[in-house]
Amino acid sequence: MKKYRCTACGYVYDPEIGDPEGGIAPGIAFEALPDDWVCPACGVGKDLFEEEG
């Protein structure tokens, strides 16, 4: 699964880790995150993330 980086603050969503504080379990792909999920570091939406690599 691919990692995605927040273009606003640099936070990296790693599907192997998930977002425990946001209730996202490990193993959830970025594409499968709820539409209302926001960056846990700065609060921007999924539309401001880009694929790493």
CSV table of N, CA and C in Angstrom, one decimal:
chain,number,residue,atom,x,y,z
A,1,MET,N,0.8,-1.2,0.0
A,1,MET,CA,0.0,0.0,0.0
A,1,MET,C,0.9,1.2,0.0
A,2,LYS,N,0.4,2.3,-0.7
A,2,LYS,CA,1.2,3.5,-0.8
A,2,LYS,C,1.0,4.4,0.3
A,3,LYS,N,2.0,5.2,0.6
A,3,LYS,CA,2.0,6.3,1.6
A,3,LYS,C,1.6,7.6,0.9
A,4,TYR,N,1.0,8.4,1.7
A,4,TYR,CA,0.5,9.7,1.1
A,4,TYR,C,1.0,10.8,2.1
A,5,ARG,N,1.5,11.9,1.5
A,5,ARG,CA,2.0,13.0,2.3
A,5,ARG,C,1.1,14.3,2.2
A,6,CYS,N,0.9,14.9,3.3
A,6,CYS,CA,0.1,16.1,3.4
A,6,CYS,C,1.0,17.3,2.8
A,7,THR,N,0.5,17.9,1.8
A,7,THR,CA,1.2,19.0,1.2
A,7,THR,C,1.2,20.3,2.0
A,8,ALA,N,0.4,20.3,3.0
A,8,ALA,CA,0.3,21.5,3.9
A,8,ALA,C,1.3,21.5,5.0
A,9,CYS,N,1.5,20.3,5.6
A,9,CYS,CA,2.4,20.2,6.8
A,9,CYS,C,3.5,19.1,6.7
A,10,GLY,N,3.4,18.2,5.7
A,10,GLY,CA,4.4,17.2,5.6
A,10,GLY,C,4.1,15.8,6.3
A,11,TYR,N,3.0,15.8,7.0
A,11,TYR,CA,2.6,14.5,7.7
A,11,TYR,C,2.4,13.4,6.6
A,12,VAL,N,2.9,12.2,7.0
A,12,VAL,CA,2.8,11.1,6.1
A,12,VAL,C,1.8,10.1,6.6
A,13,TYR,N,0.8,9.8,5.8
A,13,TYR,CA,-0.1,8.7,6.2
A,13,TYR,C,0.5,7.4,5.7
A,14,ASP,N,0.8,6.5,6.7
A,14,ASP,CA,1.3,5.2,6.4
A,14,ASP,C,0.3,4.2,6.7
A,15,PRO,N,-0.2,3.5,5.7
A,15,PRO,CA,-1.3,2.5,5.9
A,15,PRO,C,-0.9,1.4,6.8
A,16,GLU,N,0.4,1.1,7.0
A,16,GLU,CA,0.8,0.1,7.9
A,16,GLU,C,0.7,0.5,9.4
A,17,ILE,N,0.6,1.8,9.6
A,17,ILE,CA,0.4,2.3,10.9
A,17,ILE,C,-1.1,2.8,11.1
A,18,GLY,N,-1.7,3.3,10.1
A,18,GLY,CA,-3.0,3.9,10.2
A,18,GLY,C,-3.0,5.2,10.9
A,19,ASP,N,-4.1,5.6,11.6
A,19,ASP,CA,-4.2,6.8,12.4
A,19,ASP,C,-4.9,6.4,13.7
A,20,PRO,N,-4.1,5.8,14.6
A,20,PRO,CA,-4.8,5.3,15.8
A,20,PRO,C,-5.6,6.4,16.6
A,21,GLU,N,-5.1,7.6,16.6
A,21,GLU,CA,-5.8,8.7,17.3
A,21,GLU,C,-7.1,9.0,16.6
A,22,GLY,N,-7.1,8.8,15.3
A,22,GLY,CA,-8.3,9.1,14.5
A,22,GLY,C,-9.2,8.0,14.3
A,23,GLY,N,-8.9,6.8,14.9
A,23,GLY,CA,-9.8,5.7,14.9
A,23,GLY,C,-9.6,4.8,13.6
A,24,ILE,N,-8.4,5.0,12.9
A,24,ILE,CA,-8.1,4.3,11.7
A,24,ILE,C,-7.1,3.2,12.0
A,25,ALA,N,-7.6,2.0,11.8
A,25,ALA,CA,-6.7,0.8,12.2
A,25,ALA,C,-5.6,0.6,11.2
A,26,PRO,N,-4.5,0.0,11.6
A,26,PRO,CA,-3.5,-0.4,10.6
A,26,PRO,C,-4.0,-1.2,9.5
A,27,GLY,N,-3.5,-1.1,8.3
A,27,GLY,CA,-3.9,-1.9,7.1
A,27,GLY,C,-5.0,-1.2,6.3
A,28,ILE,N,-5.4,0.0,6.6
A,28,ILE,CA,-6.4,0.7,5.8
A,28,ILE,C,-5.7,1.6,4.8
A,29,ALA,N,-6.0,1.3,3.5
A,29,ALA,CA,-5.4,2.1,2.4
A,29,ALA,C,-5.9,3.6,2.5
A,30,PHE,N,-5.1,4.5,2.0
A,30,PHE,CA,-5.5,5.9,2.0
A,30,PHE,C,-6.8,6.1,1.2
A,31,GLU,N,-6.9,5.4,0.1
A,31,GLU,CA,-8.1,5.5,-0.7
A,31,GLU,C,-9.4,5.0,0.0
A,32,ALA,N,-9.2,4.2,1.0
A,32,ALA,CA,-10.3,3.7,1.8
A,32,ALA,C,-10.7,4.5,3.0
A,33,LEU,N,-9.9,5.6,3.3
A,33,LEU,CA,-10.2,6.4,4.4
A,33,LEU,C,-11.6,7.1,4.1
A,34,PRO,N,-12.3,7.4,5.2
A,34,PRO,CA,-13.6,8.1,5.0
A,34,PRO,C,-13.3,9.5,4.3
A,35,ASP,N,-14.3,10.0,3.6
A,35,ASP,CA,-14.2,11.3,2.9
A,35,ASP,C,-14.0,12.4,3.9
A,36,ASP,N,-14.4,12.3,5.1
A,36,ASP,CA,-14.3,13.4,6.1
A,36,ASP,C,-13.1,13.3,6.9
A,37,TRP,N,-12.2,12.3,6.6
A,37,TRP,CA,-11.0,12.2,7.4
A,37,TRP,C,-10.1,13.4,7.1
A,38,VAL,N,-9.4,13.9,8.1
A,38,VAL,CA,-8.5,15.0,8.0
A,38,VAL,C,-7.1,14.7,8.5
A,39,CYS,N,-6.1,15.4,8.1
A,39,CYS,CA,-4.8,15.2,8.6
A,39,CYS,C,-4.7,15.4,10.1
A,40,PRO,N,-4.2,14.4,10.8
A,40,PRO,CA,-4.2,14.5,12.3
A,40,PRO,C,-3.2,15.6,12.8
A,41,ALA,N,-2.3,16.0,11.9
A,41,ALA,CA,-1.3,17.0,12.3
A,41,ALA,C,-1.8,18.5,12.1
A,42,CYS,N,-2.5,18.7,11.0
A,42,CYS,CA,-2.9,20.1,10.7
A,42,CYS,C,-4.4,20.3,10.3
A,43,GLY,N,-5.1,19.2,10.1
A,43,GLY,CA,-6.5,19.3,9.9
A,43,GLY,C,-7.0,19.5,8.5
A,44,VAL,N,-6.2,19.5,7.5
A,44,VAL,CA,-6.6,19.7,6.1
A,44,VAL,C,-7.3,18.4,5.6
A,45,GLY,N,-8.0,18.4,4.6
A,45,GLY,CA,-8.7,17.3,4.0
A,45,GLY,C,-7.8,16.4,3.1
A,46,LYS,N,-8.4,15.3,2.7
A,46,LYS,CA,-7.7,14.3,1.9
A,46,LYS,C,-7.2,14.9,0.6
A,47,ASP,N,-7.9,15.9,0.1
A,47,ASP,CA,-7.6,16.5,-1.2
A,47,ASP,C,-6.2,17.2,-1.2
A,48,LEU,N,-5.7,17.4,-0.1
A,48,LEU,CA,-4.3,18.1,0.0
A,48,LEU,C,-3.2,17.1,0.3
A,49,PHE,N,-3.5,15.8,0.1
A,49,PHE,CA,-2.5,14.8,0.2
A,49,PHE,C,-2.0,14.3,-1.2
A,50,GLU,N,-0.8,14.0,-1.3
A,50,GLU,CA,-0.3,13.4,-2.6
A,50,GLU,C,0.5,12.2,-2.3
A,51,GLU,N,0.5,11.3,-3.3
A,51,GLU,CA,1.2,10.0,-3.2
A,51,GLU,C,2.7,10.2,-3.1
A,52,GLU,N,3.3,9.5,-2.2
A,52,GLU,CA,4.7,9.6,-2.0
A,52,GLU,C,5.4,8.7,-3.0
A,53,GLY,N,6.6,9.0,-3.4
A,53,GLY,CA,7.4,8.2,-4.2
A,53,GLY,C,7.7,8.8,-5.5
